[in-house]
Tab-separated table of C-alpha atoms in Angstrom:
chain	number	residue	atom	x	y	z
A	7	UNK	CA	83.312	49.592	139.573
A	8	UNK	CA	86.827	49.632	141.287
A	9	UNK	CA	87.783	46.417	139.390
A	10	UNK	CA	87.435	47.985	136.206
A	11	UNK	CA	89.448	50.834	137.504
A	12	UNK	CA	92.135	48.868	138.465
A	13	UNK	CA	91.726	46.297	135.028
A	14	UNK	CA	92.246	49.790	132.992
A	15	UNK	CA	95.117	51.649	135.073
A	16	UNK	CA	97.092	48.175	134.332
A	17	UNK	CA	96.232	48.345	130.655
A	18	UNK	CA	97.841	51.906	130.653
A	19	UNK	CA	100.740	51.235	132.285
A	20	UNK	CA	101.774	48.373	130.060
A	21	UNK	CA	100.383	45.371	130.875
A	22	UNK	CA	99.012	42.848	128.946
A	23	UNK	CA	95.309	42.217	128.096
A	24	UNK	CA	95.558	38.965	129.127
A	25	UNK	CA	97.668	39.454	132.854
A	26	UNK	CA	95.820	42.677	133.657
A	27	UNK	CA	92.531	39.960	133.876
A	28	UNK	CA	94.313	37.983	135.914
A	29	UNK	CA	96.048	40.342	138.355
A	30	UNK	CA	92.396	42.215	138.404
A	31	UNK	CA	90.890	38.799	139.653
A	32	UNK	CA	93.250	37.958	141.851
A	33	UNK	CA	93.176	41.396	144.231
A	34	UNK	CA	89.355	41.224	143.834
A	35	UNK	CA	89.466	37.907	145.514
A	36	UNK	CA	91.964	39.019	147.827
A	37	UNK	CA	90.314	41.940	149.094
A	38	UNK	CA	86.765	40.548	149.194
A	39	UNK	CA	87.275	37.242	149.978
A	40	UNK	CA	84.439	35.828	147.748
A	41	UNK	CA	86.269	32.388	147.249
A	42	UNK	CA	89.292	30.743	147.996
A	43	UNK	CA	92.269	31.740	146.074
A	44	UNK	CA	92.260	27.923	144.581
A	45	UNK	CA	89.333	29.003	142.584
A	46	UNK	CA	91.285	31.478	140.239
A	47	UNK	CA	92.975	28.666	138.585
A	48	UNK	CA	90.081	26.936	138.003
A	49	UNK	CA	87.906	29.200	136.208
A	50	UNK	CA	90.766	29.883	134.093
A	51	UNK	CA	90.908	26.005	133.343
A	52	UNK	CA	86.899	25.925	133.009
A	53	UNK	CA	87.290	29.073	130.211
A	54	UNK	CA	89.460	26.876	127.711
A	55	UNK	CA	88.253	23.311	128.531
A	56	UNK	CA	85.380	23.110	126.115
A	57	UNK	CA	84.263	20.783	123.228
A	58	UNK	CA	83.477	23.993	121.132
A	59	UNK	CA	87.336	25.559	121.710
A	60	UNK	CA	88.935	23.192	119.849
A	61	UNK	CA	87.657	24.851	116.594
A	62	UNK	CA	90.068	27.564	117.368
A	63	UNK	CA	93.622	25.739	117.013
A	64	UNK	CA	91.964	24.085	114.299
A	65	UNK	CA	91.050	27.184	112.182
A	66	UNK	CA	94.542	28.627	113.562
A	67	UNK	CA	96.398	25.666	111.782
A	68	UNK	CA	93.981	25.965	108.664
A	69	UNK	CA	95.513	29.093	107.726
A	70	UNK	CA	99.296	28.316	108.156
A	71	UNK	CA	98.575	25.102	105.983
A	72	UNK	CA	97.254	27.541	103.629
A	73	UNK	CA	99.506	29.711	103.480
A	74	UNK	CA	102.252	27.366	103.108
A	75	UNK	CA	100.694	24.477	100.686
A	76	UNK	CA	100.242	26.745	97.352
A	77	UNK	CA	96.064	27.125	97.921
A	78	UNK	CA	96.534	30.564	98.218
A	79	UNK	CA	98.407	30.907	95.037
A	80	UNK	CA	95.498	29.203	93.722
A	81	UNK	CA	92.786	31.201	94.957
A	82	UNK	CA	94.774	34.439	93.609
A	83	UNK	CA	94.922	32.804	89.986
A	84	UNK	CA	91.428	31.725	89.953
A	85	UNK	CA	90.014	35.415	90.989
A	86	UNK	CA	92.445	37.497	88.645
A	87	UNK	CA	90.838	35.261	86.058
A	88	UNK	CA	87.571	36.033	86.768
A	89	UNK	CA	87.494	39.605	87.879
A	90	UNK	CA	90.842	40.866	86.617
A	91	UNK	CA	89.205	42.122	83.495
A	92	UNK	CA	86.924	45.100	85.258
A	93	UNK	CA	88.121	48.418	85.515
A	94	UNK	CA	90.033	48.348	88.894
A	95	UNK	CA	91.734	45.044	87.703
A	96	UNK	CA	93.284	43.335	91.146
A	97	UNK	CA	91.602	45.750	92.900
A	98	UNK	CA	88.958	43.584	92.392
A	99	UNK	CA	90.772	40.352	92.476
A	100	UNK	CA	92.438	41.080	95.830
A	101	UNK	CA	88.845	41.184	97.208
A	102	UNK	CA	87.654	38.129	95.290
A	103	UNK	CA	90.338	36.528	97.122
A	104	UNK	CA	89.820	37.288	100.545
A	105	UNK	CA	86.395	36.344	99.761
A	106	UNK	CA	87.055	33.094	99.210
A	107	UNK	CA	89.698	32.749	100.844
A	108	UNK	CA	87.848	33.257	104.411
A	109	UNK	CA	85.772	30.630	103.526
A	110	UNK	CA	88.447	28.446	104.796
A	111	UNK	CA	90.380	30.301	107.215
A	112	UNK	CA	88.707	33.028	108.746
A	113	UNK	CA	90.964	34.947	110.045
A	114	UNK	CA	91.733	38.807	109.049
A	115	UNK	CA	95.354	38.204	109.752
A	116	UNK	CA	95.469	34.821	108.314
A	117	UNK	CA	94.659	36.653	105.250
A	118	UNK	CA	97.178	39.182	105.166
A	119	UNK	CA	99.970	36.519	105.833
A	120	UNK	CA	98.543	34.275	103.103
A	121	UNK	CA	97.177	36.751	100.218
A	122	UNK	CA	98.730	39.792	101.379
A	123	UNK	CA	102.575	39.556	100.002
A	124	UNK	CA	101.132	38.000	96.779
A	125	UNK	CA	98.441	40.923	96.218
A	126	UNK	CA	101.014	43.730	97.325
A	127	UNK	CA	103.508	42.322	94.721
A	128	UNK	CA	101.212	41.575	91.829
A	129	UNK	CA	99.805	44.963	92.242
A	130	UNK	CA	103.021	47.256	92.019
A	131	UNK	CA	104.241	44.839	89.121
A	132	UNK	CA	100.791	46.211	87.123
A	133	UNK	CA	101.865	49.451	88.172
A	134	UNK	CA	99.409	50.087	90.789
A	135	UNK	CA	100.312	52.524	93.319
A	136	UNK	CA	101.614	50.985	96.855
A	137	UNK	CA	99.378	52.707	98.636
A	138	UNK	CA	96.353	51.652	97.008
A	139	UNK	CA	97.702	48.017	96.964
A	140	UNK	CA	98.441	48.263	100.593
A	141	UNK	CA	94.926	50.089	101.409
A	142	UNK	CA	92.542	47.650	99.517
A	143	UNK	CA	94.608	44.809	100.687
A	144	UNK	CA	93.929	45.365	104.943
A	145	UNK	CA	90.778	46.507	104.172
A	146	UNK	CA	89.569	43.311	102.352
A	147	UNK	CA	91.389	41.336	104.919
A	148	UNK	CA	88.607	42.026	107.475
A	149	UNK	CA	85.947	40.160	105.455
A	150	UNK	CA	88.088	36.779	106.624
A	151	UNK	CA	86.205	37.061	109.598
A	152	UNK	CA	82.736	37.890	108.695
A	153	UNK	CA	81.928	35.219	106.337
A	154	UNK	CA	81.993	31.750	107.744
A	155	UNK	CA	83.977	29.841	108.959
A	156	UNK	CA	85.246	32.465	111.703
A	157	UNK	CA	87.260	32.091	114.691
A	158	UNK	CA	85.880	35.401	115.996
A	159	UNK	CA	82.305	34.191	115.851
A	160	UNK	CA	83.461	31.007	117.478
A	161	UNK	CA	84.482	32.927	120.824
A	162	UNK	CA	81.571	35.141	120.409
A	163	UNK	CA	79.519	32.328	120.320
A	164	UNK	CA	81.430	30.631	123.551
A	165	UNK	CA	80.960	33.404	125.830
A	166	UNK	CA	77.762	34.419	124.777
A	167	UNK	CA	76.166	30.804	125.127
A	168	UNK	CA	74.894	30.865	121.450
A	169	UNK	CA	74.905	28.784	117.967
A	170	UNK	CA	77.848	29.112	116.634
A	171	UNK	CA	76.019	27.838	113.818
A	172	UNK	CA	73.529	30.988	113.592
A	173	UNK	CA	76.454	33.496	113.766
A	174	UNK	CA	77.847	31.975	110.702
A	175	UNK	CA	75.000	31.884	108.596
A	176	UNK	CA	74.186	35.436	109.502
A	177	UNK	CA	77.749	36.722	108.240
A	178	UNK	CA	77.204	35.242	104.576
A	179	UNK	CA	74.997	38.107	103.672
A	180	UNK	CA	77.219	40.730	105.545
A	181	UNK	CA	80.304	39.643	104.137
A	182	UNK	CA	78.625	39.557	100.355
A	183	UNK	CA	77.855	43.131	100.737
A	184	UNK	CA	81.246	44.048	101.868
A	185	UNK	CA	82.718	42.967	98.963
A	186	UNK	CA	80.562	44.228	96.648
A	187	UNK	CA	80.934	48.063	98.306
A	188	UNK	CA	84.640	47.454	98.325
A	189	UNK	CA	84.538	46.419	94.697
A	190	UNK	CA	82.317	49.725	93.918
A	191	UNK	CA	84.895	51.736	95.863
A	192	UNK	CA	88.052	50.037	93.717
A	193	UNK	CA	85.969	50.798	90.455
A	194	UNK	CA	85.576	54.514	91.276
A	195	UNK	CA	89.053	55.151	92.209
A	196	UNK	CA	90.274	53.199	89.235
A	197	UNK	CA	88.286	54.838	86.951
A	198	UNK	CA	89.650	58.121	88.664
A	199	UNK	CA	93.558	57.409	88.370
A	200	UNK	CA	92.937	55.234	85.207
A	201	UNK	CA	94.722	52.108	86.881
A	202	UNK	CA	95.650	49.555	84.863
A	203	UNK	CA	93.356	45.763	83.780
A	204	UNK	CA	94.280	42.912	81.735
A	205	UNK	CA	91.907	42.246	79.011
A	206	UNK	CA	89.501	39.487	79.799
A	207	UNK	CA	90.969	35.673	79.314
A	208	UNK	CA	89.837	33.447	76.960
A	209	UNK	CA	86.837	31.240	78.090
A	210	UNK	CA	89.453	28.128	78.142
A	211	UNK	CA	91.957	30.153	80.100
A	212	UNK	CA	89.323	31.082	82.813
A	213	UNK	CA	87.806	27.397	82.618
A	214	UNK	CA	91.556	26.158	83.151
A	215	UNK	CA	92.582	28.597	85.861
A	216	UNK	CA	89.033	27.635	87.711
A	217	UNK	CA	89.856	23.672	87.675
A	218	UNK	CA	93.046	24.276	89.406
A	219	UNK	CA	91.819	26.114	91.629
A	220	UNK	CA	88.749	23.704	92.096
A	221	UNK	CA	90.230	21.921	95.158
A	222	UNK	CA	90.350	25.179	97.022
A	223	UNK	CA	87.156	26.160	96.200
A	224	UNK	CA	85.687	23.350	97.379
A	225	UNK	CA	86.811	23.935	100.908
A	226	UNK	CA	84.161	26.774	101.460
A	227	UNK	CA	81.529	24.704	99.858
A	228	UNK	CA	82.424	21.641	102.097
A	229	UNK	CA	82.748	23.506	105.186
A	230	UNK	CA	79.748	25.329	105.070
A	231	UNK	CA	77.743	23.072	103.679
A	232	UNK	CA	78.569	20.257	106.359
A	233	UNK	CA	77.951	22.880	109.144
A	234	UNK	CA	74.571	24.024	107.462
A	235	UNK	CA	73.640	20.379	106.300
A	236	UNK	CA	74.143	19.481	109.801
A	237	UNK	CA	76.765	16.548	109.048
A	238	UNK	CA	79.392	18.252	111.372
A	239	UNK	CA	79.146	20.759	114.032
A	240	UNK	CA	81.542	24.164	113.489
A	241	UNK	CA	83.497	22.525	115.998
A	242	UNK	CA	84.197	19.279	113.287
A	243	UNK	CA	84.425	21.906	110.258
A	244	UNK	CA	87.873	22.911	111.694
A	245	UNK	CA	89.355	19.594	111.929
A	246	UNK	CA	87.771	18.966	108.640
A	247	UNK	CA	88.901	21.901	106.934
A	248	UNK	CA	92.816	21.500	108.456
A	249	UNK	CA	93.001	17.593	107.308
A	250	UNK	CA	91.599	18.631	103.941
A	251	UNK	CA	94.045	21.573	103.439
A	252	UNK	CA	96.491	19.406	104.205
A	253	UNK	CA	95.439	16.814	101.601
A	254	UNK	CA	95.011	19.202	99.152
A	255	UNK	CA	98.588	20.559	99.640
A	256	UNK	CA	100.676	17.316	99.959
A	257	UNK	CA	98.543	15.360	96.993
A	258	UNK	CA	96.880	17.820	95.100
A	259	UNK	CA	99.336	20.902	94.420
A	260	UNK	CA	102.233	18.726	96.393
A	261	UNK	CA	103.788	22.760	97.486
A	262	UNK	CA	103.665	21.087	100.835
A	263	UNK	CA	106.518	18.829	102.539
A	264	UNK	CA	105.987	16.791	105.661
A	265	UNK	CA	109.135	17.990	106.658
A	266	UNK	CA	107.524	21.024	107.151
A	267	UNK	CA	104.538	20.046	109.404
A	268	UNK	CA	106.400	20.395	112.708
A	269	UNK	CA	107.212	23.934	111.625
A	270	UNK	CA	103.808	24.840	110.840
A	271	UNK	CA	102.455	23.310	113.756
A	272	UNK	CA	105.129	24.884	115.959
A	273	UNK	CA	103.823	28.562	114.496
A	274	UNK	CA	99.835	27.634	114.659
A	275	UNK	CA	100.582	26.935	118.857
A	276	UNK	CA	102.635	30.003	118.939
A	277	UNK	CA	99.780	31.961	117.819
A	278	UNK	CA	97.626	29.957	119.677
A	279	UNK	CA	99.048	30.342	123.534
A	280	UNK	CA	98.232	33.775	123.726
A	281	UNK	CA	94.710	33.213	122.648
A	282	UNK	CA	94.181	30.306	125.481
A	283	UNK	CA	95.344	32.863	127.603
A	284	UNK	CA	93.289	35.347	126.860
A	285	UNK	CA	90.324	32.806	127.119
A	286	UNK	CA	91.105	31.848	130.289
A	287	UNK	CA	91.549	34.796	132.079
A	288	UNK	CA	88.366	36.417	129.880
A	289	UNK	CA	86.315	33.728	131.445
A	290	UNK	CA	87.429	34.450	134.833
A	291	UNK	CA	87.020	38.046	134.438
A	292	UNK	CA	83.636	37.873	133.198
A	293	UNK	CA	83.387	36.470	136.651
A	294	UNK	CA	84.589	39.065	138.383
A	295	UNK	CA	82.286	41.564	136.833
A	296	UNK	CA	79.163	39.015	137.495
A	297	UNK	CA	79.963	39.720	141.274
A	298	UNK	CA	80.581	43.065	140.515
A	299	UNK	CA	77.357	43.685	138.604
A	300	UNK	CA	79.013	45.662	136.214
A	301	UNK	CA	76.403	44.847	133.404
A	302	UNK	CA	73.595	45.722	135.771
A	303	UNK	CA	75.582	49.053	136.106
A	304	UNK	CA	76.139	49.512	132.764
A	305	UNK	CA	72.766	48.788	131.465
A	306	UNK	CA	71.274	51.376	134.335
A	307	UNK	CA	73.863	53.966	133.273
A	308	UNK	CA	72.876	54.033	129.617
A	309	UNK	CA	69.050	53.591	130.220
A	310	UNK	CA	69.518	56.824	132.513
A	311	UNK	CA	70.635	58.342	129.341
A	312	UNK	CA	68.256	57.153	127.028
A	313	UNK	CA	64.924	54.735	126.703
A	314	UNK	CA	65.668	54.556	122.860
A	315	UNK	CA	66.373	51.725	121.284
A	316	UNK	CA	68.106	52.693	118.513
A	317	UNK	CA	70.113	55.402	120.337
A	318	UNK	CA	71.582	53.199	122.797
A	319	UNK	CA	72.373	50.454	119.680
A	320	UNK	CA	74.301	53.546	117.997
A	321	UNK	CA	76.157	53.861	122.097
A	322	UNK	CA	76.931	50.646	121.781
A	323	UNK	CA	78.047	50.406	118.496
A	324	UNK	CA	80.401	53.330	119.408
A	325	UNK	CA	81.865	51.361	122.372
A	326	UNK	CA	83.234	48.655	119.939
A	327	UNK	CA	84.180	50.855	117.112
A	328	UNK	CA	86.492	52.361	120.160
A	329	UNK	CA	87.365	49.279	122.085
A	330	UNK	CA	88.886	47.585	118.244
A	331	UNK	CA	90.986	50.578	117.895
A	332	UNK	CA	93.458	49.684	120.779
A	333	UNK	CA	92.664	46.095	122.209
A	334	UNK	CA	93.105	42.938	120.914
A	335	UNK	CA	89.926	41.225	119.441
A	336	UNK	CA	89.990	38.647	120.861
A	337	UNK	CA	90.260	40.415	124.385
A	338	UNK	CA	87.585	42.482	123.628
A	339	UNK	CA	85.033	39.390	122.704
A	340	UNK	CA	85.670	38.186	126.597
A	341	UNK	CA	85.484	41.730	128.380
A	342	UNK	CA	82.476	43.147	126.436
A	343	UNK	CA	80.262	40.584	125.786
A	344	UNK	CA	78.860	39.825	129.170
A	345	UNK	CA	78.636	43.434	129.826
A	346	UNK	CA	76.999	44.891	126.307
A	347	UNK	CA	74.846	41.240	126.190
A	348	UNK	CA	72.248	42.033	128.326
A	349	UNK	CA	71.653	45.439	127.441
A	350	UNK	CA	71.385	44.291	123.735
A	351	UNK	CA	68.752	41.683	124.801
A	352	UNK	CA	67.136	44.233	127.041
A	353	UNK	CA	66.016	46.599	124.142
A	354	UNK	CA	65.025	43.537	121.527
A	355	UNK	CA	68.272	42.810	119.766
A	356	UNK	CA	68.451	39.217	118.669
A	357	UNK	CA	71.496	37.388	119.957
A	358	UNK	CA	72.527	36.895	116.500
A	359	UNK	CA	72.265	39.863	114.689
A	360	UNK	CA	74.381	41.350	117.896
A	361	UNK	CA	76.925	38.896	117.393
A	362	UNK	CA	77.669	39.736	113.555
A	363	UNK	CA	77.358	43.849	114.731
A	364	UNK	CA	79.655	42.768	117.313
A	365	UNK	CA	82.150	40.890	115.068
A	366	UNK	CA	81.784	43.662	112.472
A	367	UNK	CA	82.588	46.842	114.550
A	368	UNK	CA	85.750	45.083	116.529
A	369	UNK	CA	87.435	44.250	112.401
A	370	UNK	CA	86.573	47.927	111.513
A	371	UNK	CA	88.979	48.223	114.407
A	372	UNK	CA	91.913	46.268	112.949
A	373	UNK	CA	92.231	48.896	110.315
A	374	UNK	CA	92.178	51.875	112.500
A	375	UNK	CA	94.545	53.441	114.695
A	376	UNK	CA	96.396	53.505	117.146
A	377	UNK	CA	96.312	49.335	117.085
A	378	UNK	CA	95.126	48.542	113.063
A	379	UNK	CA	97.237	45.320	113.293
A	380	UNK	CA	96.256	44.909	109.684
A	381	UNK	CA	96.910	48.027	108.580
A	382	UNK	CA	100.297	48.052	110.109
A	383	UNK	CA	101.016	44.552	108.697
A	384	UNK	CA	100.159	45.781	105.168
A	385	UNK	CA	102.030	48.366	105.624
A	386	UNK	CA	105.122	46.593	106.358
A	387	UNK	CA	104.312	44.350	103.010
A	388	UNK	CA	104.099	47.147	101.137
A	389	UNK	CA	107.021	48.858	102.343
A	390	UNK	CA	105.158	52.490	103.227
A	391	UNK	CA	104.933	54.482	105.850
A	392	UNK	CA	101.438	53.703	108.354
A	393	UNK	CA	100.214	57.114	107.654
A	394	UNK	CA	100.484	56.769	104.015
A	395	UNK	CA	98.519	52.840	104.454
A	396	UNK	CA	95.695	54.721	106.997
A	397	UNK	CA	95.766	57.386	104.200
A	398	UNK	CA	94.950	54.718	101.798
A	399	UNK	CA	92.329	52.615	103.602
A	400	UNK	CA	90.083	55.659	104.621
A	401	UNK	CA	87.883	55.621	101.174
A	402	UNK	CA	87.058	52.246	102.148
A	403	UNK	CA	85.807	53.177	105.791
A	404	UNK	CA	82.300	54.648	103.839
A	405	UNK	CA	81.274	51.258	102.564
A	406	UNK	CA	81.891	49.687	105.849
A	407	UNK	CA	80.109	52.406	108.056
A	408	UNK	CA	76.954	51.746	105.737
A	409	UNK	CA	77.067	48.084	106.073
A	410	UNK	CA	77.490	48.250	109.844
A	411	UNK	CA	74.366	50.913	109.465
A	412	UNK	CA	72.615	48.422	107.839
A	413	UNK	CA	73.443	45.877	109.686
A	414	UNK	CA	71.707	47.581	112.805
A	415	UNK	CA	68.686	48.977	111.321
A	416	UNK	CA	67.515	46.356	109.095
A	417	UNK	CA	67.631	42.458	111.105
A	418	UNK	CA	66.912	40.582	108.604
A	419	UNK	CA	70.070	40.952	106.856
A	420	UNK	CA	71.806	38.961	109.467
A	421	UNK	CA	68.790	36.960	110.159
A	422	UNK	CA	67.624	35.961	106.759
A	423	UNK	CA	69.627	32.548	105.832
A	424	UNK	CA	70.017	31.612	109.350
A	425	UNK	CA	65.946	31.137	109.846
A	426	UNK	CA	65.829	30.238	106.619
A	427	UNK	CA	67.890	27.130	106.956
A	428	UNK	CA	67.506	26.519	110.772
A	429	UNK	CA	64.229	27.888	111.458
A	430	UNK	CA	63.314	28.900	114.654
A	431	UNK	CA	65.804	26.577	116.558
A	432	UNK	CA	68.510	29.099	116.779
């Protein structure tokens, strides 16, 4: 238990995520002497040298192609189109977006880079208030992740020793319903402040805006058909979905300039180090508290607690909700999943269905203090204060508290489509 003693007293002093794993692993080797110091090194090496990782630049590079090759431009046009109409107007559009969208890269703050300064803008130019532009905007953001594909789901998946596959399939239902509950929520308030819609397009004008937009839309289809037709593994889906993005964008919309490939690349590895890092020294910490028997400790701690299942579900649910509101995700995926794991397995919780609860609570985090990296990003867009953007994104919290609820009481919601197209090999 000392280990994650000392792993938190770094974290409060400062330290990074990623170096307080390290540092932690390194004086538990040194004072125990459980291995030779040599070893540190190469579980770190062993956490980021697999097949599966490679999906993660990948995806990483899908979204800065995106963002810089006029898809997302697209994508907006296409959904204000077909939704704009309905009382909320881009209310409704900005989630359309993200929906599709995160088909391609998902990533919550892929989608805020891409989509966000576009939705902000055309928003306030309706004469929608900033804060409600800035509020609907982070909270649909956190849907990039949910629906497949998902870099999340993909490191979930990694350290949990589970299809990758599976998780994705069960996130197309969740990520449905959180779009519909955030377009109810937009409806009611815009129905409430009488915020402004376009009158619906012509059938021509909608047909028009949809074949432009057709390339883009195919990426979702592609990808996820390919991963559930079993042509390509998740793992393949990246690469496929980066070299198509990139077709799309020098031959298609021709918004993208080779000239400006080093530059994205350049920013996609940026972004990327600190997630290798993070990978690496998650794997060897999940070492560390192996030898520690931390989930052994856990899992007898809460069972001395409680024998329910549902009870200790809602305790673990409330571990993540907390954990998302002040550590990075992807941080989180490495230190919690070998501990909370077990005890989910331990009371009857399929891997799966775990894995999209576990996905699910950690985004709820991006939009809530003191961290809400999304929130604070919008914020910034939308030029407003953070209070007045967490002021703005807390009618949306409701929906998302019921679909985690659901989520956890009712399986099948997660498990539906993924035994229904892989049966019972996941």
């Amino acid at each position: 238990m000392w280990v994650v003693i000392c792993f938190l007293v770094m974290i409060a002093i400062g330290v990074p995520v990623g170096y307080s794993m390290i540092l932690t692993a390194f004086i538990f080797v040194k004072i125990t002497g459980a291995v030779t110091m040599s070893f540190v090194p190469t579980a770190m090496i062993s956490g980021v040298s697999s097949y599966t990782m490679l999906a993660i630049p990948f995806f990483m590079l899908v979204g800065e192609l995106m963002n810089n090759s006029g898809i997302t431009k697209r994508i907006f046009s296409f959904a204000d189109a077909s939704v704009g109409h309905i009382t909320g107007g881009l209310g409704h559009v900005n989630v359309l977006s993200s929906m599709i969208f995160s088909g391609m890269s998902g990533a919550a703050v892929a989608d805020v880079a891409g989509l966000g300064a576009i939705e902000i803008k055309a928003m306030k130019d309706q004469g929608f208030d900033a804060e409600f532009a800035v509020g609907i905007t982070a909270a649909s953001s956190i849907i990039g992740p949910i629906i497949p594909p998902s870099s999340p789901m993909v490191l979930f998946g990694i350290a949990a020793g589970i299809s990758i596959g599976g998780l994705f399939m069960g996130g197309i239902t969740v990520g449905v319903i959180m779009g519909l509950l955030m377009m109810l929520t937009v409806f009611l308030i815009a129905r409430k402040r009488n915020y402004p819609k376009h009158e619906r397009y012509p059938l021509n004008t909608r047909f028009r805006s949809f074949i432009v937009a057709l390339p883009a839309l195919l990426a979702p289809v592609i990808l996820i058909g390919g991963i559930f037709s079993g042509y390509f593994t998740p793992t393949e889906a990246a690469s496929v979905a980066a070299f198509y993005s990139l077709l799309i964008g020098i031959f298609v919309y021709k918004d993208f300039k080779i000239k400006n490939l080093p530059k994205v690349l350049l920013a996609s590895i940026e972004n990327l180090g600190m997630v290798m890092l993070l990978m690496a020294s998650g794997k060897l910490f999940a070492w560390v508290l192996g030898m520690e028997k931390i989930a052994e400790l856990a899992a007898s701690g809460i069972f001395t607690l409680t024998n329910n299942p549902y009870v200790i579900l809602l305790l673990m649910n409330l571990i993540l909700l907390f954990m998302g509101t002040f550590m990075e995700t992807n941080a989180s995926i490495f230190i919690l999943t070998p501990i909370l794991l077990p005890i989910a397995n331990s009371i009857g919780i399929h891997p799966i269905q775990f894995g999209v609860i576990f996905i699910f609570s950690l985004m709820i985090g991006l939009l809530t203090p003191p961290m809400a990296i999304c929130l604070f990003l919008t914020s910034k867009i939308g030029g407003i204060s953070f209070n007045s953007a967490f002021k703005a994104v807390k009618p949306y919290y409701i929906g998302l508290l019921i679909v985690l609820a659901l989520i956890n009481i009712f399986p099948e919601i997660t498990l539906f489509v993924p035994k229904l197209l892989l049966g019972s090999s996941f």
